[in-house]
Short mmCIF file of C-alpha atoms and ligand atoms in Angstrom, two decimals:
data_model
loop_
_atom_site.label_atom_id
_atom_site.label_comp_id
_atom_site.label_asym_id
_atom_site.label_seq_id
_atom_site.Cartn_x
_atom_site.Cartn_y
_atom_site.Cartn_z
CA MET A 476 35.32 38.74 21.11
CA SER A 477 35.37 37.72 17.52
CA TYR A 478 36.79 34.39 16.50
CA HIS A 479 40.53 34.30 15.22
CA GLY A 480 41.34 30.68 15.22
CA GLN A 481 41.46 28.25 12.31
CA PHE A 482 38.74 29.28 10.05
CA PRO A 483 36.24 26.07 9.01
CA LYS A 484 36.39 26.13 5.24
CA THR A 485 33.51 24.12 4.97
CA ARG A 486 30.23 25.65 5.96
CA LEU A 487 27.43 23.20 4.99
CA ARG A 488 24.88 26.27 6.54
CA ARG A 489 25.72 28.18 3.27
CA LEU A 490 23.26 25.69 1.43
CA ARG A 491 20.49 26.39 3.95
CA HIS A 492 20.65 30.10 3.86
CA ASN A 493 17.35 30.51 2.04
CA LYS A 494 14.38 28.64 0.56
CA ASN A 495 15.45 28.95 -3.08
CA ILE A 496 18.99 27.50 -2.07
CA ARG A 497 17.67 24.84 -0.20
CA ASP A 498 15.33 23.91 -2.82
CA LEU A 499 17.97 24.01 -5.35
CA VAL A 500 19.89 21.16 -3.57
CA LYS A 501 16.89 19.23 -2.29
CA GLU A 502 17.52 15.63 -2.88
CA THR A 503 14.08 13.97 -2.19
CA CYS A 504 10.65 15.30 -3.75
CA LEU A 505 7.14 14.08 -2.65
CA ASP A 506 4.56 14.54 -4.95
CA VAL A 507 0.99 13.43 -5.38
CA SER A 508 1.71 11.39 -8.22
CA ASN A 509 3.87 9.22 -5.94
CA LEU A 510 0.80 8.37 -3.87
CA VAL A 511 -1.69 5.81 -3.85
CA LEU A 512 -4.94 5.95 -1.93
CA PRO A 513 -6.43 2.86 -0.42
CA LEU A 514 -10.37 2.39 -0.66
CA PHE A 515 -12.66 -0.14 1.12
CA ILE A 516 -15.49 -0.97 -1.03
CA ARG A 517 -18.54 -2.83 0.95
CA HIS A 518 -21.67 -4.73 -0.37
CA GLY A 519 -24.97 -3.29 0.09
CA SER A 520 -26.56 0.05 -0.67
CA LYS A 521 -26.32 3.65 0.86
CA VAL A 522 -23.65 2.55 3.02
CA LYS A 523 -20.78 5.16 4.04
CA LYS A 524 -19.58 3.30 7.45
CA PRO A 525 -16.86 5.19 9.24
CA ILE A 526 -13.87 2.83 10.28
CA ALA A 527 -13.25 3.81 13.86
CA SER A 528 -9.47 3.15 14.14
CA MET A 529 -9.11 4.94 10.81
CA PRO A 530 -10.55 8.56 11.15
CA GLY A 531 -11.39 9.73 7.55
CA HIS A 532 -11.80 6.43 6.24
CA PHE A 533 -15.00 4.42 5.42
CA GLN A 534 -16.44 1.32 3.95
CA ILE A 535 -18.33 2.64 0.99
CA SER A 536 -20.95 0.93 -0.99
CA VAL A 537 -20.71 1.12 -4.75
CA ASP A 538 -23.90 3.37 -5.30
CA MET A 539 -21.92 6.03 -2.82
CA LEU A 540 -18.77 6.27 -4.78
CA GLU A 541 -19.77 9.11 -6.77
CA ASN A 542 -18.75 11.65 -4.34
CA GLU A 543 -15.74 10.10 -3.01
CA ILE A 544 -14.17 9.42 -6.55
CA GLN A 545 -14.95 12.92 -7.43
CA SER A 546 -13.17 14.43 -4.64
CA ILE A 547 -10.11 11.96 -5.03
CA SER A 548 -9.89 13.32 -8.62
CA ASN A 549 -10.14 16.82 -7.69
CA LEU A 550 -7.20 16.69 -5.30
CA ASP A 551 -5.48 15.24 -8.52
CA ILE A 552 -4.67 11.93 -6.75
CA LYS A 553 -3.98 9.56 -9.79
CA ASN A 554 -3.98 6.06 -8.17
CA ILE A 555 -6.18 4.27 -5.84
CA ILE A 556 -5.84 0.71 -4.51
CA LEU A 557 -9.17 -1.16 -3.93
CA PHE A 558 -10.10 -3.67 -1.07
CA GLY A 559 -13.49 -5.46 -1.09
CA ILE A 560 -15.93 -6.48 1.64
CA PRO A 561 -18.25 -8.98 0.00
CA GLU A 562 -21.58 -9.91 1.43
CA HIS A 563 -20.67 -13.56 1.74
CA LYS A 564 -17.61 -15.24 2.83
CA ASP A 565 -16.96 -18.91 2.41
CA PRO A 566 -13.80 -21.37 2.69
CA LEU A 567 -12.85 -20.67 -0.85
CA GLY A 568 -13.59 -16.86 -0.88
CA GLN A 569 -15.59 -17.24 -3.98
CA ASP A 570 -16.77 -13.51 -4.42
CA ALA A 571 -13.03 -12.69 -4.99
CA TYR A 572 -13.16 -14.46 -8.57
CA SER A 573 -16.83 -14.10 -9.22
CA ASP A 574 -17.45 -11.83 -12.22
CA ASN A 575 -20.32 -10.29 -9.99
CA GLY A 576 -17.93 -9.98 -7.06
CA ILE A 577 -17.79 -6.67 -5.03
CA ILE A 578 -14.61 -5.38 -6.84
CA GLN A 579 -15.72 -6.55 -10.26
CA THR A 580 -18.75 -4.68 -9.72
CA ALA A 581 -16.94 -1.38 -8.27
CA ILE A 582 -14.29 -1.06 -10.90
CA PRO A 583 -16.44 -0.18 -14.07
CA VAL A 584 -18.53 2.26 -11.84
CA ILE A 585 -15.34 4.09 -10.69
CA LYS A 586 -14.06 3.95 -14.29
CA LYS A 587 -16.83 5.76 -15.57
CA ILE A 588 -16.81 8.39 -12.88
CA ALA A 589 -13.06 8.96 -13.21
CA PRO A 590 -11.63 7.28 -16.29
CA HIS A 591 -8.08 8.42 -15.83
CA LEU A 592 -7.73 7.44 -12.26
CA THR A 593 -5.41 4.26 -12.32
CA ILE A 594 -6.85 1.34 -10.34
CA VAL A 595 -4.73 -1.16 -8.47
CA SER A 596 -6.54 -4.13 -7.42
CA ASP A 597 -5.23 -6.11 -4.29
CA ILE A 598 -5.15 -9.81 -4.89
CA CYS A 599 -5.66 -11.86 -1.96
CA PHE A 600 -8.45 -14.07 0.03
CA CYS A 601 -8.32 -12.94 3.51
CA GLU A 602 -11.22 -10.39 2.94
CA TYR A 603 -13.40 -13.13 1.12
CA THR A 604 -12.72 -16.45 3.18
CA ASN A 605 -14.68 -17.17 6.38
CA HIS A 606 -11.66 -17.99 8.08
CA GLY A 607 -9.79 -14.97 7.26
CA HIS A 608 -6.64 -16.57 5.88
CA CYS A 609 -5.11 -15.32 2.71
CA GLY A 610 -5.78 -18.69 0.72
CA ILE A 611 -7.14 -22.23 0.85
CA ILE A 612 -6.90 -23.90 4.05
CA THR A 613 -5.65 -27.61 4.42
CA THR A 614 -4.91 -29.58 7.45
CA HIS A 615 -1.90 -31.66 7.84
CA GLN A 616 -1.03 -33.59 11.05
CA SER A 617 -3.94 -31.61 12.59
CA GLN A 618 -2.47 -28.32 11.73
CA PRO A 619 -4.51 -26.20 9.52
CA ASP A 620 -2.44 -23.93 7.07
CA VAL A 621 -2.68 -22.26 3.83
CA ASP A 622 -2.30 -24.52 0.93
CA ASN A 623 0.34 -22.82 -1.40
CA ASP A 624 -0.41 -24.44 -4.57
CA GLN A 625 -3.98 -24.79 -4.44
CA THR A 626 -4.30 -21.04 -3.63
CA LEU A 627 -2.21 -20.23 -6.76
CA THR A 628 -5.13 -21.34 -8.87
CA LEU A 629 -7.52 -19.42 -7.01
CA LEU A 630 -5.25 -16.07 -6.87
CA THR A 631 -5.18 -16.59 -10.79
CA LYS A 632 -8.85 -16.56 -11.36
CA GLN A 633 -9.17 -13.68 -9.09
CA ALA A 634 -6.55 -11.59 -11.02
CA VAL A 635 -7.98 -12.52 -14.36
CA SER A 636 -11.64 -11.64 -13.30
CA HIS A 637 -10.41 -8.08 -11.81
CA ALA A 638 -8.34 -7.48 -14.98
CA LYS A 639 -11.56 -8.24 -16.86
CA ALA A 640 -13.35 -5.72 -14.98
CA GLY A 641 -10.89 -3.06 -15.77
CA ALA A 642 -8.13 -3.26 -13.15
CA ASP A 643 -4.97 -1.36 -14.27
CA ILE A 644 -2.22 -2.97 -12.02
CA ILE A 645 -2.69 -6.32 -10.21
CA ALA A 646 -1.13 -6.39 -6.84
CA PRO A 647 -1.04 -9.79 -5.14
CA SER A 648 -0.39 -9.42 -1.38
CA GLY A 649 -0.76 -12.98 0.09
CA MET A 650 2.82 -14.07 0.12
CA ILE A 651 2.17 -17.21 -1.54
CA ASP A 652 5.33 -18.84 -3.28
CA GLY A 653 4.83 -18.76 -6.99
CA MET A 654 1.94 -16.12 -6.94
CA VAL A 655 3.75 -13.82 -9.54
CA GLN A 656 4.45 -16.43 -12.01
CA ALA A 657 0.87 -18.00 -11.76
CA ILE A 658 -0.83 -14.71 -12.21
CA ARG A 659 1.65 -13.51 -14.86
CA SER A 660 0.74 -16.71 -17.11
CA GLY A 661 -2.97 -16.53 -16.18
CA LEU A 662 -3.38 -12.77 -17.44
CA ASP A 663 -1.13 -13.57 -20.57
CA HIS A 664 -3.34 -16.71 -21.34
CA VAL A 665 -6.38 -14.36 -21.83
CA GLY A 666 -4.38 -11.46 -23.55
CA PHE A 667 -3.63 -9.14 -20.70
CA THR A 668 -0.13 -8.95 -21.42
CA HIS A 669 -0.02 -5.29 -20.85
CA ILE A 670 -1.25 -5.33 -17.36
CA PRO A 671 1.60 -5.01 -14.83
CA ILE A 672 2.00 -7.05 -11.54
CA LEU A 673 2.93 -5.03 -8.57
CA SER A 674 4.14 -7.67 -5.96
CA TYR A 675 3.97 -7.35 -2.36
CA SER A 676 7.26 -8.91 -2.33
CA VAL A 677 8.40 -8.20 1.24
CA LYS A 678 5.37 -8.29 3.52
CA TYR A 679 6.26 -8.84 7.07
CA ALA A 680 3.80 -10.49 9.68
CA SER A 681 3.23 -7.35 11.42
CA SER A 682 1.34 -5.49 14.37
CA MET A 683 0.84 -2.67 11.96
CA TYR A 684 -2.24 -4.17 10.08
CA GLY A 685 -4.76 -4.10 13.22
CA PRO A 686 -6.92 -1.10 11.97
CA PHE A 687 -6.97 -2.66 8.34
CA ARG A 688 -8.26 -5.84 9.63
CA GLU A 689 -11.08 -4.02 11.06
CA ALA A 690 -11.48 -2.06 8.03
CA ALA A 691 -11.52 -5.01 5.66
CA GLU A 692 -13.04 -7.55 8.16
CA GLY A 693 -10.33 -10.00 7.29
CA ALA A 694 -8.61 -10.92 10.65
CA PRO A 695 -7.79 -14.59 10.71
CA GLN A 696 -10.29 -16.55 12.66
CA PHE A 697 -7.51 -19.05 14.10
CA GLY A 698 -3.79 -18.66 14.42
CA ASP A 699 -2.07 -15.89 12.51
CA ARG A 700 -0.16 -15.01 9.45
CA ARG A 701 3.38 -16.20 10.38
CA THR A 702 3.31 -19.18 8.15
CA TYR A 703 3.56 -17.13 5.14
CA GLN A 704 4.24 -13.64 5.82
CA MET A 705 7.90 -12.56 6.74
CA ASN A 706 9.39 -12.85 10.09
CA TYR A 707 10.35 -9.19 11.09
CA THR A 708 13.69 -10.30 12.36
CA ASN A 709 14.90 -11.07 8.76
CA ILE A 710 16.11 -8.70 5.95
CA ASN A 711 18.34 -10.93 3.92
CA GLU A 712 15.43 -13.11 3.17
CA ALA A 713 14.00 -9.83 1.80
CA ILE A 714 16.18 -10.02 -1.20
CA ARG A 715 15.40 -13.74 -1.84
CA GLU A 716 11.75 -12.57 -1.80
CA CYS A 717 12.50 -10.04 -4.26
CA ALA A 718 14.79 -12.11 -6.68
CA LEU A 719 12.12 -14.83 -6.68
CA ASP A 720 9.48 -12.25 -7.64
CA LEU A 721 11.74 -10.88 -10.44
CA SER A 722 12.42 -14.23 -11.78
CA GLU A 723 8.56 -14.80 -11.93
CA GLY A 724 7.82 -11.66 -13.84
CA ALA A 725 7.16 -8.98 -11.37
CA ASP A 726 7.05 -5.36 -12.76
CA MET A 727 7.19 -3.61 -9.45
CA LEU A 728 8.30 -4.65 -6.08
CA MET A 729 6.93 -3.58 -2.66
CA VAL A 730 7.84 -3.43 1.02
CA LYS A 731 5.24 -3.49 3.66
CA PRO A 732 5.05 -2.03 6.33
CA ALA A 733 7.16 1.20 5.51
CA HIS A 734 7.54 3.65 8.34
CA THR A 735 9.08 0.92 10.56
CA TYR A 736 11.00 -0.85 7.66
CA LEU A 737 12.72 2.05 6.15
CA ASP A 738 16.16 -0.19 6.38
CA VAL A 739 14.49 -2.87 4.16
CA ILE A 740 12.95 -0.22 1.63
CA ALA A 741 16.86 1.03 1.50
CA ARG A 742 18.27 -2.38 1.28
CA VAL A 743 15.76 -3.61 -1.82
CA LYS A 744 16.40 -0.13 -3.59
CA ASN A 745 20.33 -0.59 -3.26
CA THR A 746 20.00 -4.07 -4.48
CA TYR A 747 17.64 -3.47 -7.38
CA PRO A 748 18.01 0.14 -8.13
CA GLU A 749 16.48 -0.34 -11.77
CA LEU A 750 13.27 -1.63 -10.27
CA PRO A 751 10.23 0.42 -9.29
CA LEU A 752 9.81 0.11 -5.77
CA GLY A 753 6.65 0.81 -3.66
CA ALA A 754 6.11 0.88 0.07
CA TYR A 755 2.92 0.44 1.99
CA HIS A 756 2.54 2.98 4.87
CA THR A 757 0.25 0.76 6.84
CA SER A 758 -2.97 1.15 8.85
CA GLY A 759 -1.23 1.01 12.12
CA GLU A 760 1.55 3.53 10.92
CA PHE A 761 -1.46 5.82 9.97
CA ALA A 762 -3.31 5.24 13.28
CA MET A 763 -0.32 6.31 15.40
CA ILE A 764 0.17 9.67 13.71
CA LYS A 765 -3.57 10.20 13.80
CA ALA A 766 -4.03 9.39 17.35
CA ALA A 767 -1.09 11.44 18.40
CA ALA A 768 -2.32 14.38 16.32
CA GLU A 769 -5.81 14.12 17.69
CA LYS A 770 -4.36 14.57 21.25
CA GLY A 771 -2.48 17.52 20.01
CA TRP A 772 0.91 15.98 20.63
CA ILE A 773 2.37 16.27 17.28
CA ASP A 774 1.81 18.68 14.20
CA GLU A 775 -0.11 16.38 11.84
CA SER A 776 0.69 17.80 8.32
CA ASN A 777 4.37 18.46 9.06
CA THR A 778 4.58 14.91 10.52
CA VAL A 779 3.10 13.21 7.67
CA LEU A 780 4.80 15.10 5.02
CA GLU A 781 8.13 14.24 6.97
CA VAL A 782 7.36 10.67 7.25
CA LEU A 783 6.25 10.35 3.70
CA THR A 784 9.35 12.02 2.48
CA ALA A 785 11.41 9.55 4.55
CA ILE A 786 9.70 6.77 2.96
CA ARG A 787 10.81 8.19 -0.47
CA ARG A 788 14.32 9.08 0.68
CA ALA A 789 15.01 5.46 1.94
CA GLY A 790 14.16 4.44 -1.85
CA ALA A 791 10.55 4.13 -2.45
CA ASP A 792 9.23 5.46 -5.68
CA PHE A 793 5.69 5.43 -4.78
CA ILE A 794 3.86 5.00 -1.30
CA ILE A 795 0.31 3.45 -0.58
CA THR A 796 -1.12 5.66 2.20
CA TYR A 797 -4.11 6.29 4.03
CA TYR A 798 -2.77 9.90 4.21
CA ALA A 799 -2.95 10.29 0.32
CA LYS A 800 -6.02 12.77 0.41
CA GLU A 801 -4.56 14.86 3.27
CA ALA A 802 -1.23 14.97 1.92
CA ALA A 803 -2.39 15.97 -1.60
CA ALA A 804 -4.30 18.81 -0.13
CA TRP A 805 -1.18 19.68 2.22
CA LEU A 806 1.16 19.56 -0.69
CA LEU A 807 -1.08 21.75 -2.86
CA LYS A 808 -1.14 24.50 -0.45
CA SER A 809 2.25 24.37 0.79
CA LYS A 810 3.04 28.17 0.11
CA PRO A 811 6.44 29.33 -0.89
CA SER A 812 7.92 31.60 1.59
CA LYS A 813 11.23 33.64 1.07
CA PHE A 814 13.23 32.37 3.96
C1 PBG B 1826 -4.45 -8.50 2.87
C2 PBG B 1826 -3.81 -7.13 3.14
C3 PBG B 1826 -3.54 -6.80 4.30
C4 PBG B 1826 -2.92 -5.38 4.16
C5 PBG B 1826 -3.12 -5.00 2.80
N1 PBG B 1826 -3.61 -6.19 2.21
C6 PBG B 1826 -3.73 -7.28 5.74
C7 PBG B 1826 -2.91 -8.44 6.28
O1 PBG B 1826 -2.18 -9.01 5.46
O2 PBG B 1826 -3.41 -8.87 7.42
C8 PBG B 1826 -2.56 -4.39 5.24
C9 PBG B 1826 -2.75 -3.18 5.04
C10 PBG B 1826 -2.65 -2.24 6.20
O3 PBG B 1826 -2.52 -2.50 7.29
O4 PBG B 1826 -2.70 -0.89 5.89
N2 PBG B 1826 -3.50 -9.49 2.62
ZN1 ZN B 1827 -4.56 -11.65 2.74
#
């Protein structure tokens, strides 16, 4: 029997009838230009060492970068973010601000291979210190902790040194209060007024960084990062972090992690719609999808494109993701179908 009752006037399915209509009303786009690929640069030569918990990712020595950077450019990826694994670690993390440091050596080599690739430089000390914390440690009442203001001086030196080597964007990730202002004035002082600062404004003390700490060899040797990274119970505080970074001159904000913190991304974007916002799809979030896909429990490409689109839909303008290369390839070959 056909339906003779009250006809529903609104039929949202009219807008899903075929692919052209669906595309016409599509609200969120995911493009390779929105993605940033992390790379781990290691000291030594002829090294391309797989990272066990991050399939497809390696620690690469500078002399082995040619092929990797070529393949990144061939996929039309426009942005990379660098993490360094130095030969020597010490309490001050000196390699981080040495003009012969690992990142300072890598940047000119990458620029020569791919001059148009934008290089984001992560500014922090956990990969460079022997204690694995994100700054200098001082002890108060037998409690060792990162000394905020002493760390600012070194972060500024690191940022200036990376900018001198050719970094295009400076991205302080240590959650040290005042880091944006200190770095901004340091950069301006030596004439780098044109270099933008992407602040890891809202970075939570999260379990999602496990694989990264293996990859970058930067796990804290004592304690944890809860005295400087945010408590995952909080979201109002995220707005205070952003406000502070803005007042200090941040050009772009970031929320990290991303997949598990979509509410935070949405809140920051709604509060500061006029500011470019990045989101860091972290190593643990990458590993969870990768592992489920390897077990054959989910479809990898569809899952990844859905998750990355969700992060954009929540309000992120761009995404740092270990899936950048695969996503770039999937986006390139996603064939138009009629229905
Ligand atoms: C270093 C840094 C970390 C990440 C980016 N920069 C690790 C940490 O804070 O422990 C995490 C990246 C990831 O998990 O993908 N400050
Ligand atoms: Zn750090």
